[in-house]
XYZ file of C-alpha atoms in Angstrom:
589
model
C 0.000 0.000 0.000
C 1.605 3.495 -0.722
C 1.622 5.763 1.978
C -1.056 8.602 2.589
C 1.201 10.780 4.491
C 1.086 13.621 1.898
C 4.872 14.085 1.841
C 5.438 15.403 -1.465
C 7.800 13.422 -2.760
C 9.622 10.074 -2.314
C 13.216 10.078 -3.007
C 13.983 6.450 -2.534
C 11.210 5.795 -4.823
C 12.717 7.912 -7.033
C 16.035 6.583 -7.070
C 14.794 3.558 -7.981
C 12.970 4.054 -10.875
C 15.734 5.921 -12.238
C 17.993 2.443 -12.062
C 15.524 1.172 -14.908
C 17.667 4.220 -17.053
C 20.440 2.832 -16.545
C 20.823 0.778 -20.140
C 19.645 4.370 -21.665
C 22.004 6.603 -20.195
C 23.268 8.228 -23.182
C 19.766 9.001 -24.042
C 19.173 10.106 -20.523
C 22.462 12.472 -20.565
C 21.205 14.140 -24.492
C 17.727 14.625 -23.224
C 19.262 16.430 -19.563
C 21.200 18.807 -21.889
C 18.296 19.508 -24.438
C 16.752 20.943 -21.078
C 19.724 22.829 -20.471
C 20.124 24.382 -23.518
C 16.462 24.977 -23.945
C 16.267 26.911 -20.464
C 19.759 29.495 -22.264
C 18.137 29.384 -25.404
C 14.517 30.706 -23.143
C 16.443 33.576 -21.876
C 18.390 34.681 -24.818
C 15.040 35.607 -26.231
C 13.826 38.039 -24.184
C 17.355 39.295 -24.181
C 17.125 39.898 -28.655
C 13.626 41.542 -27.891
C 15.357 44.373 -25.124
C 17.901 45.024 -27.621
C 15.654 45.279 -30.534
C 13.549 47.771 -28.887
C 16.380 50.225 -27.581
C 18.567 49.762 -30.220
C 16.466 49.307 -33.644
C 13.180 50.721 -33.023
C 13.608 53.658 -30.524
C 16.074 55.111 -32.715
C 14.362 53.664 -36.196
C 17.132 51.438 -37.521
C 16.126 49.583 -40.102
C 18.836 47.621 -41.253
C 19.737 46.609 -36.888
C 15.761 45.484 -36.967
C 16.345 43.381 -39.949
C 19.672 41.380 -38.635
C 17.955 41.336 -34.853
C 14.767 39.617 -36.187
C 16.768 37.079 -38.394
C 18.601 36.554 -35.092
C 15.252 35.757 -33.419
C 14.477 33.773 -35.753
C 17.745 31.714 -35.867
C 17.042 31.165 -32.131
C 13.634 29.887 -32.620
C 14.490 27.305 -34.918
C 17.173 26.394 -32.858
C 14.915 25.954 -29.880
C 11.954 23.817 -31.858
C 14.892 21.645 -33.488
C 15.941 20.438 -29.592
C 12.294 20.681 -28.103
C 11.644 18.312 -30.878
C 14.697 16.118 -29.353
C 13.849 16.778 -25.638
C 10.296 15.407 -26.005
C 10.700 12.398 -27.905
C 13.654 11.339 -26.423
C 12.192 11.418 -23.189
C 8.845 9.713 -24.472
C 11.371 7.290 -25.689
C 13.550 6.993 -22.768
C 9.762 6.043 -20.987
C 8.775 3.582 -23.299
C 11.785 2.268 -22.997
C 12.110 1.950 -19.374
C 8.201 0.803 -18.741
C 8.886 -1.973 -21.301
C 11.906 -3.388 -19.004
C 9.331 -2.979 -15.884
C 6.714 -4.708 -17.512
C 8.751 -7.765 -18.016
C 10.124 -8.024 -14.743
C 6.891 -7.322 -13.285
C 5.313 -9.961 -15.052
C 8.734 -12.734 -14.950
C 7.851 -11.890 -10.855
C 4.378 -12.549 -10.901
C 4.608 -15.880 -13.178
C 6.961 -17.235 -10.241
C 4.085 -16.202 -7.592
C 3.115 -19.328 -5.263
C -0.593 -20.075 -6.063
C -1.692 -18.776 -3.312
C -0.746 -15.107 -3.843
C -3.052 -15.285 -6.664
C -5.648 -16.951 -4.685
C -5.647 -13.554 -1.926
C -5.619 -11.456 -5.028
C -7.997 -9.852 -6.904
C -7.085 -10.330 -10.648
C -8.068 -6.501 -12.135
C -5.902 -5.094 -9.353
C -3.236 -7.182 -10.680
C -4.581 -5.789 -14.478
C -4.254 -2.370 -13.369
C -0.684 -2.816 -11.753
C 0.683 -4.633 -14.783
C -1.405 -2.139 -17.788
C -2.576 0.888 -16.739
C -0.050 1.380 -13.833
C 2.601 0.855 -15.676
C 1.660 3.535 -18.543
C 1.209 6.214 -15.737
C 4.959 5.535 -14.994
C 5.565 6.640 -18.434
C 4.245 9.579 -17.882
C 7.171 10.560 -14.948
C 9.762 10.818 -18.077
C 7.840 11.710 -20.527
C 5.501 14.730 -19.202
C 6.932 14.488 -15.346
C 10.806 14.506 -14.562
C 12.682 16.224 -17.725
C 9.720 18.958 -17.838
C 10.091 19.967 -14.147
C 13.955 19.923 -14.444
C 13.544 21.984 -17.973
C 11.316 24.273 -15.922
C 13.886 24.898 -13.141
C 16.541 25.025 -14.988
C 14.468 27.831 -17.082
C 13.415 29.798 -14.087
C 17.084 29.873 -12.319
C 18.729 30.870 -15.501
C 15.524 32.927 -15.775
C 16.280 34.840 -11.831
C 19.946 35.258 -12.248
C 19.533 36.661 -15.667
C 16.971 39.153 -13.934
C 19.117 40.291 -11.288
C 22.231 41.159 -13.836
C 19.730 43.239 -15.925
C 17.848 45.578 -13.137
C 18.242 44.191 -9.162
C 15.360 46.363 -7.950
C 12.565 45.184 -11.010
C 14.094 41.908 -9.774
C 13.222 42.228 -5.774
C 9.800 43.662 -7.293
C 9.127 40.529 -8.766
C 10.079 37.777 -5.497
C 7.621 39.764 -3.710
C 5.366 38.065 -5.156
C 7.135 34.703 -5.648
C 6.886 33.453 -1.819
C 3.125 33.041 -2.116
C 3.184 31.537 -5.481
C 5.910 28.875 -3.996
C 3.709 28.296 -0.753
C 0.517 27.689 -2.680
C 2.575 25.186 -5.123
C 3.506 23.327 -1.769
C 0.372 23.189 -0.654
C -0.810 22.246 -4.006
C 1.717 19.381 -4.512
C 0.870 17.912 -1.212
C -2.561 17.734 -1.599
C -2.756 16.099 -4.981
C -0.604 13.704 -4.048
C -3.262 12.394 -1.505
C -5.724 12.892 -4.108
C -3.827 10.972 -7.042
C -3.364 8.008 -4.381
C -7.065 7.545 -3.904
C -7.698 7.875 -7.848
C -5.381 5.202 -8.512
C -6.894 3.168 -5.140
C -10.461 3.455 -6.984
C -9.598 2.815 -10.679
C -8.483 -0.650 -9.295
C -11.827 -1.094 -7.197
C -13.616 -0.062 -10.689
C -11.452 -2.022 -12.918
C -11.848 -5.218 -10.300
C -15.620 -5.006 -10.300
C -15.871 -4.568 -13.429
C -13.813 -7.539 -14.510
C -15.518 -9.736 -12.049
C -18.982 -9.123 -12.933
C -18.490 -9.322 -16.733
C -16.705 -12.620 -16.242
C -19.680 -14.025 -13.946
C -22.874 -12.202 -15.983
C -23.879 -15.842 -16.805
C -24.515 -16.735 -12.549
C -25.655 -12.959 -12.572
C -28.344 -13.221 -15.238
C -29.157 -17.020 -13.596
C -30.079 -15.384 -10.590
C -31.189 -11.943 -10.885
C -29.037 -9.914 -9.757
C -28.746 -7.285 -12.301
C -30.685 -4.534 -10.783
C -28.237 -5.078 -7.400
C -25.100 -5.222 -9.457
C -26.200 -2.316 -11.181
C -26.135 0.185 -7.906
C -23.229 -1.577 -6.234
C -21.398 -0.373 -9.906
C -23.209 2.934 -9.273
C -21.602 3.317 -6.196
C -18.071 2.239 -6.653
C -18.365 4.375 -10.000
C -19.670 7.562 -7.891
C -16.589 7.049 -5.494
C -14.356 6.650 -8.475
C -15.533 10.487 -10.067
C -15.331 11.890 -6.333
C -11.917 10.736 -6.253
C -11.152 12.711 -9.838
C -13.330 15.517 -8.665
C -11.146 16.491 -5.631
C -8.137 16.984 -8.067
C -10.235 18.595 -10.407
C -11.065 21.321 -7.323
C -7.027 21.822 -6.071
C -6.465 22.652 -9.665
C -9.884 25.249 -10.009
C -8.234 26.770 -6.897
C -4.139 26.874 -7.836
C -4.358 27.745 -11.661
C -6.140 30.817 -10.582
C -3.920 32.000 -7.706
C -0.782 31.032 -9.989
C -2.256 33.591 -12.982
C -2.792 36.283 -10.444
C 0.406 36.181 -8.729
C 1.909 36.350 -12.623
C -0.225 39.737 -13.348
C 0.184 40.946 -9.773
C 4.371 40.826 -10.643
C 4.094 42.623 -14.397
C 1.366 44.980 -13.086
C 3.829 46.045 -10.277
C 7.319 45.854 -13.027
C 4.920 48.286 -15.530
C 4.501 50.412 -12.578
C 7.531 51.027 -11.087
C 9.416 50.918 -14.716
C 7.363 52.912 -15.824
C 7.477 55.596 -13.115
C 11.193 55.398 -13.055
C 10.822 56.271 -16.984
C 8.412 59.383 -16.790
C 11.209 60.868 -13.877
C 13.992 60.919 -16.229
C 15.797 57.477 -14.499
C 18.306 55.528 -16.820
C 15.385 52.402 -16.960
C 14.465 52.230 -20.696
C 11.469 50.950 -22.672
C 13.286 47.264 -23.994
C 14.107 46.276 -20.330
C 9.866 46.596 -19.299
C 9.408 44.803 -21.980
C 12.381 42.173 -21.472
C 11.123 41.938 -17.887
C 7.481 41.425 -18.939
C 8.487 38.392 -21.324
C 10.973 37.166 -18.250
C 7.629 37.472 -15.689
C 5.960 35.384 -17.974
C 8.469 32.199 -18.457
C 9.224 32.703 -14.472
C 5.658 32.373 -13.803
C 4.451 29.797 -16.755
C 6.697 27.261 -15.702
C 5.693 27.443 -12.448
C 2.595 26.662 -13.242
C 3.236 23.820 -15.421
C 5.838 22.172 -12.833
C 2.402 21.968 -10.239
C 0.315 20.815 -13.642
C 3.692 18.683 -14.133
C 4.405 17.464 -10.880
C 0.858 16.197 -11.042
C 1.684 13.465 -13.800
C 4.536 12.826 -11.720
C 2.918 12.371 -8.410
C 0.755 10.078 -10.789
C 3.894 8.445 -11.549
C 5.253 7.936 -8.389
C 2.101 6.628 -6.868
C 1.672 3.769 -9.629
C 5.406 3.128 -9.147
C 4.922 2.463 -5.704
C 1.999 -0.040 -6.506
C 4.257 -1.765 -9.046
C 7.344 -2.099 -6.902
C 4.953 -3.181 -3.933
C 3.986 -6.270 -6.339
C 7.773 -6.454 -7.363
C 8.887 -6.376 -3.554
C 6.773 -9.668 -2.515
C 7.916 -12.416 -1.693
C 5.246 -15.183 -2.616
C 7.842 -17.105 -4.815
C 8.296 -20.633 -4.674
C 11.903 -21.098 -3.824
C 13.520 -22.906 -7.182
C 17.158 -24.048 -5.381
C 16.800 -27.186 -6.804
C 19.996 -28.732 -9.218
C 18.847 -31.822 -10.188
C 16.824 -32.182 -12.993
C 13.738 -34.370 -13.303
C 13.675 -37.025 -15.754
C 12.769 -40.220 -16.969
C 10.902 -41.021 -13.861
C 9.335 -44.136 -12.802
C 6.774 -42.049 -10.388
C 6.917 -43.539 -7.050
C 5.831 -41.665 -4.654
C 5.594 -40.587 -0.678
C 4.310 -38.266 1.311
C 5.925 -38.567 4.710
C 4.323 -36.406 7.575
C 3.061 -33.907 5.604
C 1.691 -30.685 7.300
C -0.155 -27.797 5.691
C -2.171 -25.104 5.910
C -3.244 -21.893 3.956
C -3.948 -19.682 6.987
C -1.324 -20.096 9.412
C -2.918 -22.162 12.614
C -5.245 -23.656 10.203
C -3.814 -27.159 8.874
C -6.076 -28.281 5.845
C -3.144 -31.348 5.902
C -3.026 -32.895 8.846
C 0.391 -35.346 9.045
C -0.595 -37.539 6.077
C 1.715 -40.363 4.998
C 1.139 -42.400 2.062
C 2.934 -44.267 -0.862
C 2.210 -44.854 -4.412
C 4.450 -47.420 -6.301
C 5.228 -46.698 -10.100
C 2.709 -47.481 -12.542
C -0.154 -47.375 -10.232
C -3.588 -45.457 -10.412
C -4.461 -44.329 -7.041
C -8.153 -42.603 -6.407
C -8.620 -40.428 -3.586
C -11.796 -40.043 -2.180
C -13.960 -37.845 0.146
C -16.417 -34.830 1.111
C -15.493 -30.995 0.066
C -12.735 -29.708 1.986
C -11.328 -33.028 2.727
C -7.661 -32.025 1.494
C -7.775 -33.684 -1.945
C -7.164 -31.138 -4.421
C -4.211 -29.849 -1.681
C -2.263 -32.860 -2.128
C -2.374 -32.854 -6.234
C -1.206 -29.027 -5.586
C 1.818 -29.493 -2.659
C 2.813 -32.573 -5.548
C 3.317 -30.245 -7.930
C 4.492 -27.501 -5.797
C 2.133 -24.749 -6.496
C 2.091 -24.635 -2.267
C 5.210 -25.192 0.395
C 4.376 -27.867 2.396
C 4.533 -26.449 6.336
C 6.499 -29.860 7.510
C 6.878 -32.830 6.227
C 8.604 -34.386 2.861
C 7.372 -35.166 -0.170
C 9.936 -37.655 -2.523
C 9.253 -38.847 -5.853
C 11.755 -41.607 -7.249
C 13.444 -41.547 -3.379
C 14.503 -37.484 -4.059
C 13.188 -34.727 -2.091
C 11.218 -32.540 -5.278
C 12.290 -29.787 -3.458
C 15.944 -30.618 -4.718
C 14.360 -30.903 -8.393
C 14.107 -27.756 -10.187
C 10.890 -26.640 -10.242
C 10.198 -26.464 -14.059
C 11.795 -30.145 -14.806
C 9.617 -31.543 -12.209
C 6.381 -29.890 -13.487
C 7.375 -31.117 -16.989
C 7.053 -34.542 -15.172
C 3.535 -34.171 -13.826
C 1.029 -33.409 -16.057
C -2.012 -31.952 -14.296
C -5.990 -32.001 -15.198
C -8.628 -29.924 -13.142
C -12.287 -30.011 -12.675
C -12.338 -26.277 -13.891
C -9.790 -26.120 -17.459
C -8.901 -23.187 -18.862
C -8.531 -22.745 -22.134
C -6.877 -19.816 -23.772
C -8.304 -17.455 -26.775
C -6.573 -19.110 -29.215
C -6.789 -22.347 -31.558
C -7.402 -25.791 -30.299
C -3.716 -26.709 -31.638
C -2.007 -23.935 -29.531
C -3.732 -24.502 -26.163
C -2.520 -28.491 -26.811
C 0.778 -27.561 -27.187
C 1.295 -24.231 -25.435
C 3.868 -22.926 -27.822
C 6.183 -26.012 -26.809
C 7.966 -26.162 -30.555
C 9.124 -29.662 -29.166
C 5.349 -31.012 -30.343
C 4.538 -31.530 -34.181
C 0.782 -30.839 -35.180
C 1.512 -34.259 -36.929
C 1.677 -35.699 -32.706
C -0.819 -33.513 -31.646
C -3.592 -35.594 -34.173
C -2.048 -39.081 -33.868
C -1.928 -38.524 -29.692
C -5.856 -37.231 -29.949
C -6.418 -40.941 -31.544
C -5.311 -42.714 -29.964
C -7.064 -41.250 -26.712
C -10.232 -41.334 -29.319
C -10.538 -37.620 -29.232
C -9.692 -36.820 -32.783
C -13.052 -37.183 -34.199
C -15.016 -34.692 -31.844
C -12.381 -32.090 -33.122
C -12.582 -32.693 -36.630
C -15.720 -31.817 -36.823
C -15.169 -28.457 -35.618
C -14.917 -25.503 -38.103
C -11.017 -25.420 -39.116
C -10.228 -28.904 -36.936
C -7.299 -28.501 -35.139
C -7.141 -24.216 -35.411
C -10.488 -23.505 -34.349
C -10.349 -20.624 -32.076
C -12.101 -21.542 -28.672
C -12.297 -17.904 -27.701
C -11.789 -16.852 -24.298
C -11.407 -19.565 -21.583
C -13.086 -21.847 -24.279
C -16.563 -20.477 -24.607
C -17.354 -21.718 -27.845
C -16.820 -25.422 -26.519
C -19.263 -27.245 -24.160
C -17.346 -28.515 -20.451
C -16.983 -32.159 -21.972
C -15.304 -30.633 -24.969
C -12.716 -28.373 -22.780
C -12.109 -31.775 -20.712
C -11.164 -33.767 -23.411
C -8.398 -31.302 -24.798
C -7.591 -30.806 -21.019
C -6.606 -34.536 -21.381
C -5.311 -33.971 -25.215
C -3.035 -31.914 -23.330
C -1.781 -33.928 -20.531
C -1.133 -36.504 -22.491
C 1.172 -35.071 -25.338
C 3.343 -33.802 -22.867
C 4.211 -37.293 -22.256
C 4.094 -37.268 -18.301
C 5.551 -40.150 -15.501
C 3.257 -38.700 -13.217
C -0.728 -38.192 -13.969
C -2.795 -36.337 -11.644
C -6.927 -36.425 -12.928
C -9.541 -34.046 -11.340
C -11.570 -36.035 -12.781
C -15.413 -34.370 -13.002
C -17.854 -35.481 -14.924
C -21.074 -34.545 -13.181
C -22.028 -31.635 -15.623
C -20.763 -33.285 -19.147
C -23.428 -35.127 -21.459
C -23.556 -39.427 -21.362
C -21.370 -39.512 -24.732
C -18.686 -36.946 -23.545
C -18.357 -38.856 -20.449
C -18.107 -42.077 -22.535
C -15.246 -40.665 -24.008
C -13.204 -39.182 -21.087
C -13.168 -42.617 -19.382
C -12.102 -44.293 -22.415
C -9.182 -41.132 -22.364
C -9.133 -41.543 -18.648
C -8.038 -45.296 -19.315
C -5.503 -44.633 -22.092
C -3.803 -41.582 -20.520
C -3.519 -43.303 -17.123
C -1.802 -46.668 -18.641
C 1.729 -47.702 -17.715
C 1.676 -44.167 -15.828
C 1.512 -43.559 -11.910
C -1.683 -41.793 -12.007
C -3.576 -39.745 -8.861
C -7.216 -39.204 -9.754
C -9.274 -37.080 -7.665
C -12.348 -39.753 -8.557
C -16.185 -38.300 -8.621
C -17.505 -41.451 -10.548
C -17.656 -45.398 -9.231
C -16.000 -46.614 -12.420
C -12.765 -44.917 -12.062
C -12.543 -45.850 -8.252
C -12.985 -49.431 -8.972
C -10.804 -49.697 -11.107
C -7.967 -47.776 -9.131
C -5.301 -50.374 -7.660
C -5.398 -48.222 -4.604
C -8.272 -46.217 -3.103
C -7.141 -43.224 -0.508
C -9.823 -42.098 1.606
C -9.297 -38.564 3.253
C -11.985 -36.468 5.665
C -10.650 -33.442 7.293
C -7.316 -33.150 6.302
C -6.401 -36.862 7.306
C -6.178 -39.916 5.488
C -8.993 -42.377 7.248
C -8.554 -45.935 5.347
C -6.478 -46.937 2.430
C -7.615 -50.311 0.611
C -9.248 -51.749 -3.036
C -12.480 -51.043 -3.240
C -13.606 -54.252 -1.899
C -11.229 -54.209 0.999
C -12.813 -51.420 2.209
C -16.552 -52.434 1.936
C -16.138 -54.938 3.642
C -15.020 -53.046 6.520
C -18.107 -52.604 8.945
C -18.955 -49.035 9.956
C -16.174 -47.956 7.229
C -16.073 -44.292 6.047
C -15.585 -45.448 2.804
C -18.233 -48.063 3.368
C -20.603 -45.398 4.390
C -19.352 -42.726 1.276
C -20.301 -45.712 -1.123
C -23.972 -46.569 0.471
C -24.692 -42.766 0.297
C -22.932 -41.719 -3.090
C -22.173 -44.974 -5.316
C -24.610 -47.496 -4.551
C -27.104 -46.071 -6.607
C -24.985 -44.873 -9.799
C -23.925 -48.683 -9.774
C -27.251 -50.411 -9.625
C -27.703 -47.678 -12.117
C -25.084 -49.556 -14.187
């Protein structure tokens, strides 16, 4: 969370972001002294308009006007040809450096344990890795090299003042104190302000995500009409959010332009008095001064208008690095690599729990040889889906080892063993893309020509060739345009080409038709063969055909047995799971 502390500015912050430069600094150093040379370049004119004045047209010299103007001129195409440099080269410089943030932001966040994304709302995460990310553009593009142009431009601006006429000079910081004290004020305010905007364009971006990902259960139920004010209301605190900064800057622009025609009003006066009474003042130094007033005064008005995109800046940097400075990563110190395994394994004493104090694994021990197809069994919440996920190590277990092949997977690395363990869940997801692409998920390694000879032999090949293009139909996002059988069945396409020792199954088929459950259990049976496979069972077939059924309740395992081992155990949990669940779904059979 970024602080609400109104300080105006974080330094550390700061510092860091500027690291990301670091590659660029050539480009950095060119675009610095483009503001440099744009603040002299400022002042000189001015400078060509006093002597103009008091040397070409006070004493009507035509031929001085002539070679002053081109002069001018030479100096204003000087100064568009490096304000052309200074702002794309800092737009580029920002481009630059968000594009190296984004991809560390998002190498970080695909090494995030499971969890982190289970606490986590995903169109925060949206805004952090789009939107956020943008705004930090903005700091060298419209933030950083403007405000340093702009002080640069009104020091240069000052000392040039004070060489020309010391007393028009103390005229004009008169005035300057307020001005400063109201940009403070200004800067410190918006800063708190900015915070919140960015705090509610995540809540709006979240909701809105959510809701148009669930309008199916929305519309099933009815809740439009309540959806619709709760968006009302998180939209109404999003606009009061923008309106406060809207209001600091109806108040500062104001006070900024007055303070500006306060300081000329008082320069004409006092110039112009010294004038009438015979003084040495001339006409080109008003005149010089009122042009000098202007770019004192202008830039302080764009540094506030400036430091706003920055604060903007800073504030989304601090949400990025806060993402970048977590540590939810599975530690990856592992050296061996995972191959070629036969897939025995055990879980000795394992301990876990999501919320600390609150196992959901309770000290479970249990072995599976190679080549066998265990089932695990039991109510919701019983710890099954937990042990598929500490297997694969999408959690840290809390205590407690888990070996596969007599190694520790912890001294695997973690992308060789998940190459070995090919994972189906109740819920797939399928990616906006073509059938072909979310079988192979870019892995170059698999041929189209394996893709269609693995999908026949699992007896899958059929169902897809009747779809419009076969193999490079586009599912659409998260599969829409298939039914849940369908998305199951290249859920197992998938497992399977990836040619896995170990097989874990989620294995749901309560909501598929009686043909697409025909054909996942015939792909159930091919894609378990000769394989150690875990399968999270739902249906009697598959558990009676396991060689080993695992029966959990409440983060323990109860009884482990065949299927007929365990009926025949009197008062059995398993017994009992089968009378109430199975029985029926088998005379059924």
């Amino acid at each position: 969370m970024a602080n609400k502390t109104g300080n105006a500015f974080d330094f550390g912050l700061f510092r860091r972001l500027l690291k990301y430069t670091n590659p660029y600094k050539w480009t950095f150093y060119f675009v610095a002294f483009a503001a440099v040379l744009l603040s002299l370049l400022g002042v000189l004119r001015p400078y060509l308009t006093k002597i103009t004045i008091n040397d070409s047209i006070v004493p009507k010299d035509n031929d001085n006007l002539i070679f002053y103007v081109a002069l001018m001129l030479g100096v204003l195409v000087l100064e568009v040809i490096f304000q052309f440099c200074f702002i794309y080269f800092a737009n580029w410089l920002g481009q630059e450096v968000i594009r190296d943030i984004r991809v560390n932001l998002f190498d970080h966040m695909l090494q995030f344990k499971k969890q982190y994304y289970d606490q986590s709302a995903v169109g925060r995460l949206v805004t952090r890795a789009v939107s956020d990310i943008e705004t930090i553009a903005s700091i060298f593009s419209q933030g950083l090299f403007m405000i340093i142009s702009d002080l640069l431009k009104m020091l240069v601006v000052l000392v040039f003042m004070f060489f020309q006429d010391w007393k028009l000079t103390c005229l004009v910081l008169a005035v300057l104190p307020f001005i400063l004290y109201a940009t403070r004020v200004f800067q410190q305010k918006m800063k708190i302000a900015f915070e919140e905007v960015r705090t509610q364009v995540s809540n709006l971006n979240s909701f809105v995500q959510e809701r148009i990902t669930g309008m199916k259960i929305l519309h099933i139920f009815g809740r439009e009409a309540i959806e619709y004010e709760r968006f009302k209301d998180i939209n109404h605190k999003h606009k009061k959010a923008w309106i406060k900064t809207v209001w600091y800057n109806s108040i500062f622009f104001p006070i900024a332009e007055m303070s500006s025609s306060i300081a000329i009003g008082l320069v004409v006066w006092f110039g112009g008095l010294q004038i009438t009474s015979g003084d040495t003042l001339d006409l080109g130094i008003i005149v010089m001064f009122i042009q000098l007033i202007q770019m004192l005064f202008r830039p302080l008005r764009q540094i506030a208008d400036k430091f706003n995109t920055l604060q903007m800046g800073m504030v989304a940097a601090n949400r990025v690095f806060a993402i970048l400075d977590t540590k939810s990563k599975i530690e990856n110190t592992g050296t061996l690599t995972a191959e070629n395994l036969t897939g025995e394994i055990k879980f000795k004493d394992v301990r876990f729990s999501y919320i600390e104090g609150e196992e959901v694994v309770k000290g479970i021990s249990l072995e599976v040889h190679a080549g066998e197809t265990v089932a695990i069994v039991g109510a919701t919440g019983a710890g099954k889906s937990t042990i598929i996920n500490l297997l694969s190590r999408f959690y840290e277990t809390d205590s407690g080892e888990i070996s596969i092949d007599n190694t520790n997977i912890k001294k695997f690395t973690l992308r060789s063993l998940r190459n070995e363990i090919a994972v189906v869940l109740q819920d797939v997801f399928l990616f906006a893309d073509t059938i072909m692409k979310n079988i192979t998920l870019g892995n170059p390694e698999i041929t189209e020509e394996e893709v269609i000879d693995a999908a026949k032999q699992i007896g899958v090949h059929n169902f897809i060739a009747t779809l419009p293009n076969g193999y490079h139909y586009n599912v659409k996002e998260r599969g829409v345009m298939l039914s849940s059988g369908q998305r199951q069945l290249i859920a197992f396409l998938r497992a399977y080409v990836s040619n896995p020792s170990i097989l874990v199954l989620d294995e749901a088929t309560s909501s598929v038709d009686s043909y697409s459950e025909q054909l996942m259990q015939e792909a159930t049976d091919k894609v378990t063969k000769g394989r150690t496979s875990i399968v999270i069972a739902h249906r009697l077939a598959t558990i009676k055909k396991a060689d080993k059924i695992i029966v959990m309740d409440a983060g323990e395992i109860v009884e482990i047995g065949t299927h007929q081992q365990l009926l025949q155990r009197e008062k059995g949990y398993y017994r009992n799971l089968y009378e109430v669940q199975f029985m029926e779904e088998e005379i059924g059979e």
